[in-house]
XYZ file of C-alpha atoms in Angstrom:
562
model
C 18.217 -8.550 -14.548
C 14.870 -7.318 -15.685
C 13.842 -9.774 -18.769
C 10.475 -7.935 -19.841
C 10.360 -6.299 -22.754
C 9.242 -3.070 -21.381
C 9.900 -2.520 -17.695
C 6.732 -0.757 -15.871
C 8.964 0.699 -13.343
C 10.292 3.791 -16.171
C 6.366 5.401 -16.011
C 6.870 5.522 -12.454
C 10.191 7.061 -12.501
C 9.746 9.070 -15.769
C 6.293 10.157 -15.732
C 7.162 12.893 -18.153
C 7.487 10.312 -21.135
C 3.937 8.763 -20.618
C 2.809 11.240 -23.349
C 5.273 10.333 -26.003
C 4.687 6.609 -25.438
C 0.881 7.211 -25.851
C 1.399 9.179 -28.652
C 3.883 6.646 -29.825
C 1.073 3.666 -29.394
C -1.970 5.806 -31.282
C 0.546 5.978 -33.930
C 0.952 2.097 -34.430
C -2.486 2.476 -34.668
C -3.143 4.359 -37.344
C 0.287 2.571 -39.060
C -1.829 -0.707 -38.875
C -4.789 1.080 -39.969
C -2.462 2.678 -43.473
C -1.189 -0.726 -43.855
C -4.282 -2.756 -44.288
C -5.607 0.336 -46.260
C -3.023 0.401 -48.461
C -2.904 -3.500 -49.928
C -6.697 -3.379 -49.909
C -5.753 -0.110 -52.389
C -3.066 -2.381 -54.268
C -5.136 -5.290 -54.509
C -7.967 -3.378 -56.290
C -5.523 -1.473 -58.779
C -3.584 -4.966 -59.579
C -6.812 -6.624 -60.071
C -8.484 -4.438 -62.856
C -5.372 -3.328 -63.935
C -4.995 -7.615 -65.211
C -8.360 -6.562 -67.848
C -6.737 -3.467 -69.231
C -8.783 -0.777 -67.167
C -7.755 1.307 -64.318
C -9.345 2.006 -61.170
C -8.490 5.441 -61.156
C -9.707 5.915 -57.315
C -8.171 3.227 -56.216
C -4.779 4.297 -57.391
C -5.419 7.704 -55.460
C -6.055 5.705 -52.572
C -3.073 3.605 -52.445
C -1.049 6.902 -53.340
C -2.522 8.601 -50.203
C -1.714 5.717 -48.302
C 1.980 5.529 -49.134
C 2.315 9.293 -48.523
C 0.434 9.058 -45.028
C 2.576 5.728 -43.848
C 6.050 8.573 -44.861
C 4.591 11.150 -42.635
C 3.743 8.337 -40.042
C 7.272 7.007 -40.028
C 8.810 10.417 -39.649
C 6.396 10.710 -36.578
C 6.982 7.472 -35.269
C 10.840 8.600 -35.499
C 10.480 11.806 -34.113
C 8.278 10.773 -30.980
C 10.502 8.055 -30.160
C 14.210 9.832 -30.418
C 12.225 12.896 -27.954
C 10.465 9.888 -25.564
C 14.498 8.484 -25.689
C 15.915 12.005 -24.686
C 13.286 12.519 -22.060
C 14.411 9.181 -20.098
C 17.733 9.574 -20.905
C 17.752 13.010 -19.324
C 15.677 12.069 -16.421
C 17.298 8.989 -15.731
C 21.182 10.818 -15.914
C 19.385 13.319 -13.299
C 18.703 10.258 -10.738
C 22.133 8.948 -10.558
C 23.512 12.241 -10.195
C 20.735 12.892 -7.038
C 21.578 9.241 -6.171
C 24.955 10.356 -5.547
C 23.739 13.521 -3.761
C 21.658 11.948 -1.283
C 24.399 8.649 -0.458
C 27.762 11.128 0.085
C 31.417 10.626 -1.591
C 31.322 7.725 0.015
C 29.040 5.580 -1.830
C 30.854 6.764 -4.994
C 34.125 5.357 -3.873
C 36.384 2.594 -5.590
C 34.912 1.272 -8.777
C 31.406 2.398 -8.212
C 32.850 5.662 -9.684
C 34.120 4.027 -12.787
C 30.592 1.986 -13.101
C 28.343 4.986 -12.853
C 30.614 7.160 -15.223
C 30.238 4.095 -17.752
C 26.570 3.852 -16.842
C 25.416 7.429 -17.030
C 27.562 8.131 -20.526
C 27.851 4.701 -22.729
C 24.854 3.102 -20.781
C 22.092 5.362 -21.051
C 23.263 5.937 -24.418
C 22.533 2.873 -26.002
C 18.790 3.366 -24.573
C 18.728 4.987 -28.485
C 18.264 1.781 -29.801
C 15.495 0.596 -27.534
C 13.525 3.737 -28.027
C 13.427 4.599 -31.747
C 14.147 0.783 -33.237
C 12.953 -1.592 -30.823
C 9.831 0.080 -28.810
C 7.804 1.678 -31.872
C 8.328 -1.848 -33.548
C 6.969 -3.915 -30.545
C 3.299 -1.451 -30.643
C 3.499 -2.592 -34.277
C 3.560 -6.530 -33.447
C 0.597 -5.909 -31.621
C -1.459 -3.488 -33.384
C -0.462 -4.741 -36.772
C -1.162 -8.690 -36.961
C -4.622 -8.196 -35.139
C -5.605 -5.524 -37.745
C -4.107 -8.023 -40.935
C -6.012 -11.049 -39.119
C -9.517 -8.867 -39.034
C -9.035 -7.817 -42.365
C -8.294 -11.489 -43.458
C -11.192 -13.009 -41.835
C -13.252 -11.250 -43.944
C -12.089 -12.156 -47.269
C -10.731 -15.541 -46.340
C -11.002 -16.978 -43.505
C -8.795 -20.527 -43.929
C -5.920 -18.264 -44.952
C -6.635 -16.104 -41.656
C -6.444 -19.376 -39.764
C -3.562 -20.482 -40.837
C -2.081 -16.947 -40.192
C -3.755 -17.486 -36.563
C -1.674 -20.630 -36.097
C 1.405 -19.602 -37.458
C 2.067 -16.203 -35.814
C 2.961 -17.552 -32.124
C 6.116 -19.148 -33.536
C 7.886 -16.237 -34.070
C 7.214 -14.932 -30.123
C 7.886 -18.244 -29.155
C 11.353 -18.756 -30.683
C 12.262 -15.486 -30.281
C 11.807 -15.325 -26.863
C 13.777 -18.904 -26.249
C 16.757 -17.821 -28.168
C 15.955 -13.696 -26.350
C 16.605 -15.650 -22.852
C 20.497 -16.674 -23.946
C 20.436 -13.248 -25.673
C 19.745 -11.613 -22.778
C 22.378 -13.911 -20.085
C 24.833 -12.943 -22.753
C 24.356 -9.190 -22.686
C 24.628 -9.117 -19.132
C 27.703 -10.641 -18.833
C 28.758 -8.214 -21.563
C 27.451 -4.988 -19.816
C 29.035 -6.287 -16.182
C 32.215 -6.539 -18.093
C 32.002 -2.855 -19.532
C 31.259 -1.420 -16.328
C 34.500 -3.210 -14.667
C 35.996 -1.722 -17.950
C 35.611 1.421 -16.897
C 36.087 1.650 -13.489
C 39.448 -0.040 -13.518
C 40.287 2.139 -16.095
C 39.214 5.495 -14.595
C 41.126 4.433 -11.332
C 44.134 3.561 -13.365
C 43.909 7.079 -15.139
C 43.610 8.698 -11.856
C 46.890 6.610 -9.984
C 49.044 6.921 -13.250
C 51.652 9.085 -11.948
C 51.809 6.700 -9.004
C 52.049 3.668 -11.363
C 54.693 5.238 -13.453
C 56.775 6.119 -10.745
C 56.697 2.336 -9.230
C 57.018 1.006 -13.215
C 53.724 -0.482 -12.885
C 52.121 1.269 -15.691
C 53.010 -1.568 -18.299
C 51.318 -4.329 -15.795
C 48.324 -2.188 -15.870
C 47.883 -1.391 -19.767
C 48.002 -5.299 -19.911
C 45.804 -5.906 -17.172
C 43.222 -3.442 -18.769
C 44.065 -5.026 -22.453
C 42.652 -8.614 -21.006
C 39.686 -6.903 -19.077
C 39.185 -5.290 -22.994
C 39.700 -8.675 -24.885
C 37.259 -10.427 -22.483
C 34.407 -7.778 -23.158
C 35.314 -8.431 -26.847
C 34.901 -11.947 -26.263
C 31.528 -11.326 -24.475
C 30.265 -9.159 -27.426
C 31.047 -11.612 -29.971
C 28.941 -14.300 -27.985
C 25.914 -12.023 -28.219
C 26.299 -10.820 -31.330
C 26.344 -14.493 -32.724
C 23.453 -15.499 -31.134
C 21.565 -12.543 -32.576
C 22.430 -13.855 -36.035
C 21.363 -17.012 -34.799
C 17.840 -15.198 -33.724
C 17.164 -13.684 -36.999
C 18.043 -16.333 -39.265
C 15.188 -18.789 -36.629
C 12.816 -15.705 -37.353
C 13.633 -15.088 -41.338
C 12.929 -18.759 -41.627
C 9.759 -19.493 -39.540
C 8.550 -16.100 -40.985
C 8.997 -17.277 -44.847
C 7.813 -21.148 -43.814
C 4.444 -19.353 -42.791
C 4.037 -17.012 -45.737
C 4.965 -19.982 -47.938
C 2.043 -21.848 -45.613
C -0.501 -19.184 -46.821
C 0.599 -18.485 -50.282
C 0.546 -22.140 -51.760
C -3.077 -23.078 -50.801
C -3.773 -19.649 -52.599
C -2.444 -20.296 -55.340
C -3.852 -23.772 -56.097
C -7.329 -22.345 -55.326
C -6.783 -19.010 -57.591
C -5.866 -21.506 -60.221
C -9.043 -23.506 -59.456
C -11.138 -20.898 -60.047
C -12.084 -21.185 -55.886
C -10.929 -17.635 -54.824
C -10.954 -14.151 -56.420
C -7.846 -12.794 -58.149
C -9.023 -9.079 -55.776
C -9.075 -11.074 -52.786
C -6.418 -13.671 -53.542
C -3.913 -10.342 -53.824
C -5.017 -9.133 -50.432
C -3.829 -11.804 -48.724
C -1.222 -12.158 -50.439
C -0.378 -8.965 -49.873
C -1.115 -8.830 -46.047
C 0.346 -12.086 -44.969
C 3.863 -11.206 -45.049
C 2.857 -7.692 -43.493
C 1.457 -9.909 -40.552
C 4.776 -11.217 -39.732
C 7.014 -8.469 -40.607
C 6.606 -6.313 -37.319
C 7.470 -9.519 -34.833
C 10.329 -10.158 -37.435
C 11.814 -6.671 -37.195
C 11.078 -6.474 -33.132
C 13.177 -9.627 -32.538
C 15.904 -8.648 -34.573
C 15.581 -4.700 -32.987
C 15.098 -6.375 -29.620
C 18.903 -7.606 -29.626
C 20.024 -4.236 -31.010
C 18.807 -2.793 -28.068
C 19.346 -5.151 -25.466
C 22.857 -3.513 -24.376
C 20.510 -0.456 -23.481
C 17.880 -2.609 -21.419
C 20.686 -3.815 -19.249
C 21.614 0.021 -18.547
C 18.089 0.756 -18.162
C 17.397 -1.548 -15.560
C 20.833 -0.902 -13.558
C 19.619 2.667 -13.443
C 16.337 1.950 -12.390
C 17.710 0.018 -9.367
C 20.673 2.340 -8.803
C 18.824 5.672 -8.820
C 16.012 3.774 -6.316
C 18.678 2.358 -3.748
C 17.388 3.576 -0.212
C 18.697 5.906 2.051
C 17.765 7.458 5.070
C 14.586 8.393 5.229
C 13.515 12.439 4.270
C 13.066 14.845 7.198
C 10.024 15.910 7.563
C 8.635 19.363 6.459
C 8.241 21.853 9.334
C 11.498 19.771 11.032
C 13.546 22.025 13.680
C 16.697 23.873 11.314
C 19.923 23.724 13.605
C 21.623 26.947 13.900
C 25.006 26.767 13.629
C 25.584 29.654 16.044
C 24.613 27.576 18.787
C 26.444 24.939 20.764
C 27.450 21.701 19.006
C 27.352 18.569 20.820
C 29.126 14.871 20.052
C 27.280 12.403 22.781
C 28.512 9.195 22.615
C 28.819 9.030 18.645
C 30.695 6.243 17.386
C 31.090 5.129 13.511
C 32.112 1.713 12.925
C 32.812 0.309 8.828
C 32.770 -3.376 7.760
C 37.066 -3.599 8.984
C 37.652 -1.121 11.267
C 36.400 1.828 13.923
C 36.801 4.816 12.769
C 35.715 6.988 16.124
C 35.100 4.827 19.253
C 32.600 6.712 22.345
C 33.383 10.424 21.721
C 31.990 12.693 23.695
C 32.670 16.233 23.003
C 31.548 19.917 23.231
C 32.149 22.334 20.197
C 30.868 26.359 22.189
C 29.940 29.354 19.339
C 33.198 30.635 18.771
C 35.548 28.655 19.341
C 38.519 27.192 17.129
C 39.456 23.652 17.461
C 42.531 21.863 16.331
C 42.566 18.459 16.007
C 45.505 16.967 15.331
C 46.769 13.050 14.845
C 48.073 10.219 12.830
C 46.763 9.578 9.312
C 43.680 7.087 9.512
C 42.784 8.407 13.105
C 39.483 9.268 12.078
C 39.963 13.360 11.711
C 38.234 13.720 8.615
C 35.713 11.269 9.604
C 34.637 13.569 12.431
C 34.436 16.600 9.730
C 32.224 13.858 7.482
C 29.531 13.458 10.620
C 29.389 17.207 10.564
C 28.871 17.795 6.721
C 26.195 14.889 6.500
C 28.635 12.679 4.830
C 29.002 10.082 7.271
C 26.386 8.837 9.641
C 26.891 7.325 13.176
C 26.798 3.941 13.945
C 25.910 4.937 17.681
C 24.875 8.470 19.541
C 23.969 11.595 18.549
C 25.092 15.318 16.700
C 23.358 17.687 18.001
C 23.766 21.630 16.872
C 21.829 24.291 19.321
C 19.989 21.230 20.937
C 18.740 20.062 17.402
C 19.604 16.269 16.400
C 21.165 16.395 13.152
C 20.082 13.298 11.948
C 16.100 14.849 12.211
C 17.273 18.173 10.121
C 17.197 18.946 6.546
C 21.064 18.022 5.869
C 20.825 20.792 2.645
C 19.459 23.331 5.097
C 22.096 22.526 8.002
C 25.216 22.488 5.263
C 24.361 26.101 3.763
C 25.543 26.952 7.493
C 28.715 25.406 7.116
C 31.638 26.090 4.540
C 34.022 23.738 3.853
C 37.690 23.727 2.805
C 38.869 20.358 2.026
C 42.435 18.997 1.850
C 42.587 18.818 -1.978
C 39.545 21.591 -2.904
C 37.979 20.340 -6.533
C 37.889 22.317 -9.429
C 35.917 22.330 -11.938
C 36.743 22.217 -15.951
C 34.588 26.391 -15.976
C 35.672 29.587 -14.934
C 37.638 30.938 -11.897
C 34.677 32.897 -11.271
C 32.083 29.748 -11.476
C 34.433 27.857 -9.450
C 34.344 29.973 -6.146
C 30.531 31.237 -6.873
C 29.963 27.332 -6.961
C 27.596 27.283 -3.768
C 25.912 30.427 -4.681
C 25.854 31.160 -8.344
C 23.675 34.777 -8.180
C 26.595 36.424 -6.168
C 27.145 39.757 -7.300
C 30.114 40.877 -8.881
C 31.016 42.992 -5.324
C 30.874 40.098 -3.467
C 32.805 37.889 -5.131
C 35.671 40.821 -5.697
C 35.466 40.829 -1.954
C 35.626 37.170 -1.456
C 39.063 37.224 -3.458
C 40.870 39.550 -1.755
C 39.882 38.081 1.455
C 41.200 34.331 0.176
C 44.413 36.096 -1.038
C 43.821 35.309 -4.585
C 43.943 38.787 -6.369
C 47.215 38.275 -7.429
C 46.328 35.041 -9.010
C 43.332 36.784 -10.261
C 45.508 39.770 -12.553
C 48.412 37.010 -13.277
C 45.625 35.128 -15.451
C 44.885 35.957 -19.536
C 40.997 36.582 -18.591
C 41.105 37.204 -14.989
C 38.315 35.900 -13.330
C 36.737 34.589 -16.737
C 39.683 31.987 -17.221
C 38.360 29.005 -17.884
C 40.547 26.526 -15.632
C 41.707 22.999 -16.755
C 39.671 19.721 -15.325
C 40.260 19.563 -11.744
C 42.015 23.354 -11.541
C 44.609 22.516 -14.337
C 46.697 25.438 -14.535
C 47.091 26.261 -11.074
C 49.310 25.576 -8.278
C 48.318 23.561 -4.909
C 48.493 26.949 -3.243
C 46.650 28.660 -5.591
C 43.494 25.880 -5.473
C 43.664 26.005 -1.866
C 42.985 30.098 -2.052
C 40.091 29.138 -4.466
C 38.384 26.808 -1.768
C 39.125 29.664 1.255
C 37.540 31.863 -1.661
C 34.335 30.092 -2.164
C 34.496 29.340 2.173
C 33.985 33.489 2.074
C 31.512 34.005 -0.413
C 29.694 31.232 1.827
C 29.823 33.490 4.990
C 28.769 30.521 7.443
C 28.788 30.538 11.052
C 30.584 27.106 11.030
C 34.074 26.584 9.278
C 35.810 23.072 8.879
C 39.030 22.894 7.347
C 41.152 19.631 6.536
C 44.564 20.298 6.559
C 44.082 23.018 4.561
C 48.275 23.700 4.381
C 49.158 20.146 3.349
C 51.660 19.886 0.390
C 52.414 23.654 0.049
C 55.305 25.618 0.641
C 56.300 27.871 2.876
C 55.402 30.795 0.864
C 51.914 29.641 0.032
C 51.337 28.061 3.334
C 51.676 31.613 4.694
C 49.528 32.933 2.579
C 46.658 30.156 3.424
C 47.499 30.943 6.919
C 46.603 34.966 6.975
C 43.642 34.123 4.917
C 42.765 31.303 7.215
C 42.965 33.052 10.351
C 40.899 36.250 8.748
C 38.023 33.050 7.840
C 37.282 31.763 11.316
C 37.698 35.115 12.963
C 34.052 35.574 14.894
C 33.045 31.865 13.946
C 32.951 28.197 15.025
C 35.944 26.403 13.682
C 37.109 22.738 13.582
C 40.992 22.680 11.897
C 42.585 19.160 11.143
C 46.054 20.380 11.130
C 49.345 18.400 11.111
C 51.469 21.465 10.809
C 52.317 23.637 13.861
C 51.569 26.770 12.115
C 47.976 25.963 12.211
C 47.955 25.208 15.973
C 49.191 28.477 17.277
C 45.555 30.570 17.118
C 43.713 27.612 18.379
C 41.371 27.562 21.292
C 42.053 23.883 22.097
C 43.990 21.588 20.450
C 42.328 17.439 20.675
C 44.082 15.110 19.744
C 42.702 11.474 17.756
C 44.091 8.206 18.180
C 42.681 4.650 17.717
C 39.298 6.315 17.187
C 39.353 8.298 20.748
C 39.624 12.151 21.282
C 41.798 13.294 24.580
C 42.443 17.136 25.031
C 46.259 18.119 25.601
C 46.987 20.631 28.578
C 48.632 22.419 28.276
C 47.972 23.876 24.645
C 50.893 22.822 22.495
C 53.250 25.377 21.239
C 55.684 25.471 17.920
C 59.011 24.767 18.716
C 61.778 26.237 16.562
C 62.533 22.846 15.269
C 58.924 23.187 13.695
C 57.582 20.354 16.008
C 54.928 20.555 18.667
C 55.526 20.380 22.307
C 53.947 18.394 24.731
């Protein structure tokens, strides 16, 4: 975990913030520049005010101060919630390209739950850092240098003492920051196992109801929630701890400065003008490192977040094709030489060698865990091989643009997301400036029409999260809908009949068959209804493709014959 106060790596990845934070540091600045204006002001006025005159411009001075430091702390607020909304912003766009560039699969298991807790609640609490912590560490700087100057001038023991004294607070701070700091991340590694186990709970909780395993669960998540409680606690006591050691030296030092004062204003040694400047300034000198240890804890939670994002949104992948790379065109000839993927347990394809000519429809059928979608993943870009090659019309895919080679390829999944918008945002989702004629067309093609007039706002009905409201049948005809309006020379469909019923699976049938008409098509099928138009039917087992001769037919009994 990143223990600086401010981590260098955030003008790198955010260079659109550098302006605020410059702005932010010219205005601790001129804040140190007020302050020392302002008791040099005070002091004056106090001083002749003691022989019953008034120093009139004085007065206006320390008046003019007061209303300038306002306007600066409105600033200072103002810069620092924008320079907090910038990075916040930027750094919410990085995970989400993070997640672009590594696939689904990178975003499996808990990592979802982490990066849902880390892009919402995480970057969140970056609030704190920005407009209470950051514009009060500029001040620790700017301010005790610009008391000390002052001081020097009109007493220099007091300014030595000062001198001495002011390293304390740093110094303690920062030993009690370290256990601050170990205690926060053992907070924030418990919120983000919080929320993963929680969003995967969410997810299963029709499975976990229906195997009475719901009530183990709520108690499971109700410890995992009672030890980030604990961990909270432990921080939050040790920031008490923190500023009570800072109140304490802080007050120990003033006292340091303000008793040899007095004994020499008595004496007649030291000016009653210049004995209520320093007065006046000592505390001033201390109050910035006071306020940015006790901000620094406030804001640690979003430190913690900042630096997971910084490392998360910077994890590598593989390395950026090229401009002026060949573009595969997916009416050519697609080629598997050799490709095998291997994962930490298991092989998912083992040696396979195959040859995919324009045109042609290809069913591949076997058991679940065969590795059927995982030879749709190497096509999409979602999946890399662990050995060979892809090529499409002699063009290696792993040296194209994979953005460039998937806007040639439409995709209907087994279970086709939908989004918490529109109907009509849903299937326009991979090209959003379709024209109303298009996408009219695009529906009756998919079937979906009569979905389309049986809904309150037609194609303006805003759907539920994840297609709420509609049937399995009727989300399938959505994804065949948006495979249309994507008019690609390469189709893949997974399954794209499992869980429906007859009726609807005849439906996704026609408007299957009336999609790969004229194009290159890969179908994962386990229903025989899907085999019948197929070119050639391959079959996956343990990882290895063989072709079946002769092409399987239905049987009545609705299985396939060998």
């Amino acid at each position: 975990m990143n223990r600086r106060p401010f981590d260098p790596r955030l003008l790198r990845r955010v260079p659109a913030a550098r302006r605020d934070l410059a702005v932010l540091a010219l205005l601790g600045v001129l804040a140190a520049g007020l302050i020392v204006a302002q008791a040099t002001a005070l002091a004056a006025v106090l001083a002749t005010g003691v022989h019953g005159r008034l120093d009139r411009p004085a007065l206006a001075g320390f008046l003019i101060t007061v209303a300038a430091r306002s306007a600066l702390v409105w600033a200072q607020g103002t810069v620092s919630a924008r320079a907090a909304a910038t990075v916040k912003a930027a750094l919410r766009a990085d995970l989400l390209g993070a997640v672009g560039r590594h696939g689904p699969g990178w975003v499996a298991g808990q990592r979802a739950g982490q990066l849902a807790t880390l892009a919402g609640r995480g970057l969140d609490a970056l609030d704190a850092y920005f407009t209470g912590y950051l514009p009060q560490l500029v001040l620790s700087v700017t301010v005790p240098l610009a008391v000390l100057a002052r001081i020097v001038l009109a007493d220099w023991s007091s300014a030595v003492i000062i001198a001495l004294t002011l390293p304390l607070i740093p110094v303690f701070g920062a030993l009690l920051g370290w256990q601050a700091q170990a205690a926060t991340e053992r907070q924030w590694r418990r919120l983000s196992l919080l929320g993963g186990h929680f969003l995967d709970m969410v997810a299963g909780l029709p499975t976990l109801r229906a195997f009475g395993r719901a009530r183990a669960q709520t108690e499971v998540v109700r410890r995992m929630a009672d030890g980030h409680r604990v961990a909270t606690m432990k921080t939050l006591r040790i920031a008490f701890l923190s500023a009570l050691v800072l109140e304490l030296v802080a007050t120990l030092s003033v006292a340091l400065v303000a008793v040899p004062v007095g004994i020499r204003l008595l004496g007649g040694g030291l000016a009653l003008q210049t004995a209520l400047l320093v007065l006046l300034l000592t505390p001033e000198a201390y109050l910035p490192l006071r306020a940015a240890g006790s901000r620094f804890h406030a804001s640690m939670e979003g430190l913690a977040a900042l630096d997971e994002a910084l490392t998360v949104s910077a994890t590598p992948t593989a390395p950026r094709v090229a401009e002026g790379a060949a573009t595969p065109n997916g009416r050519g000839e697609i080629r598997f030489e050799s490709v095998t993927v291997a994962y930490e347990r298991t092989t998912a394809l083992r040696d396979v060698t195959l040859t995919v000519r324009p045109g042609e429809r290809i069913a591949v059928i076997g058991p679940s865990g065969a590795g059927k979608s995982t030879l749709l993943g190497l096509l999409l870009g979602f999946v890399t091989p662990t050995s060979g090659r892809i090529t499409v019309d002699g063009v290696d895919l792993t040296a194209a643009d994979p953005d460039t080679w998937r806007r040639q390829v439409a995709w209907v999944p087994q279970r086709a997301h939908l989004f918490a918008a529109s109907l009509a945002d849903n299937i326009r989702l991979g090209a959003p400036d379709t024209p109303p004629e298009a996408l009219a067309k695009a529906v009756r093609d998919a079937a979906l029409d009569d979905v389309v007039a049986g809904l309150p706002d037609g194609l303006e009905t805003v759907l539920g999260e994840r297609g709420h409201g509609l049937s399995s049948g009727q989300r399938q005809r959505v994804a065949l809908a948006r495979a249309f309006l994507r008019d690609a020379p390469v189709v893949l469909l997974d399954e794209p009949t499992a869980r429906l019923d007859t009726a609807s699976e005849a439906v996704v049938l026609d408007a299957t068959r009336r999609l790969v008409a004229g194009r290159t098509a890969l179908l994962v099928a386990h229903r025989p209804a899907l085999l019948a138009d197929a070119d050639r039917i391959l079959r996956i087992e343990d990882g290895r493709i063989t072709e079946l001769t002769p092409t399987p037919t239905p049987t009545p009994t609705g299985k396939v014959a060998r």
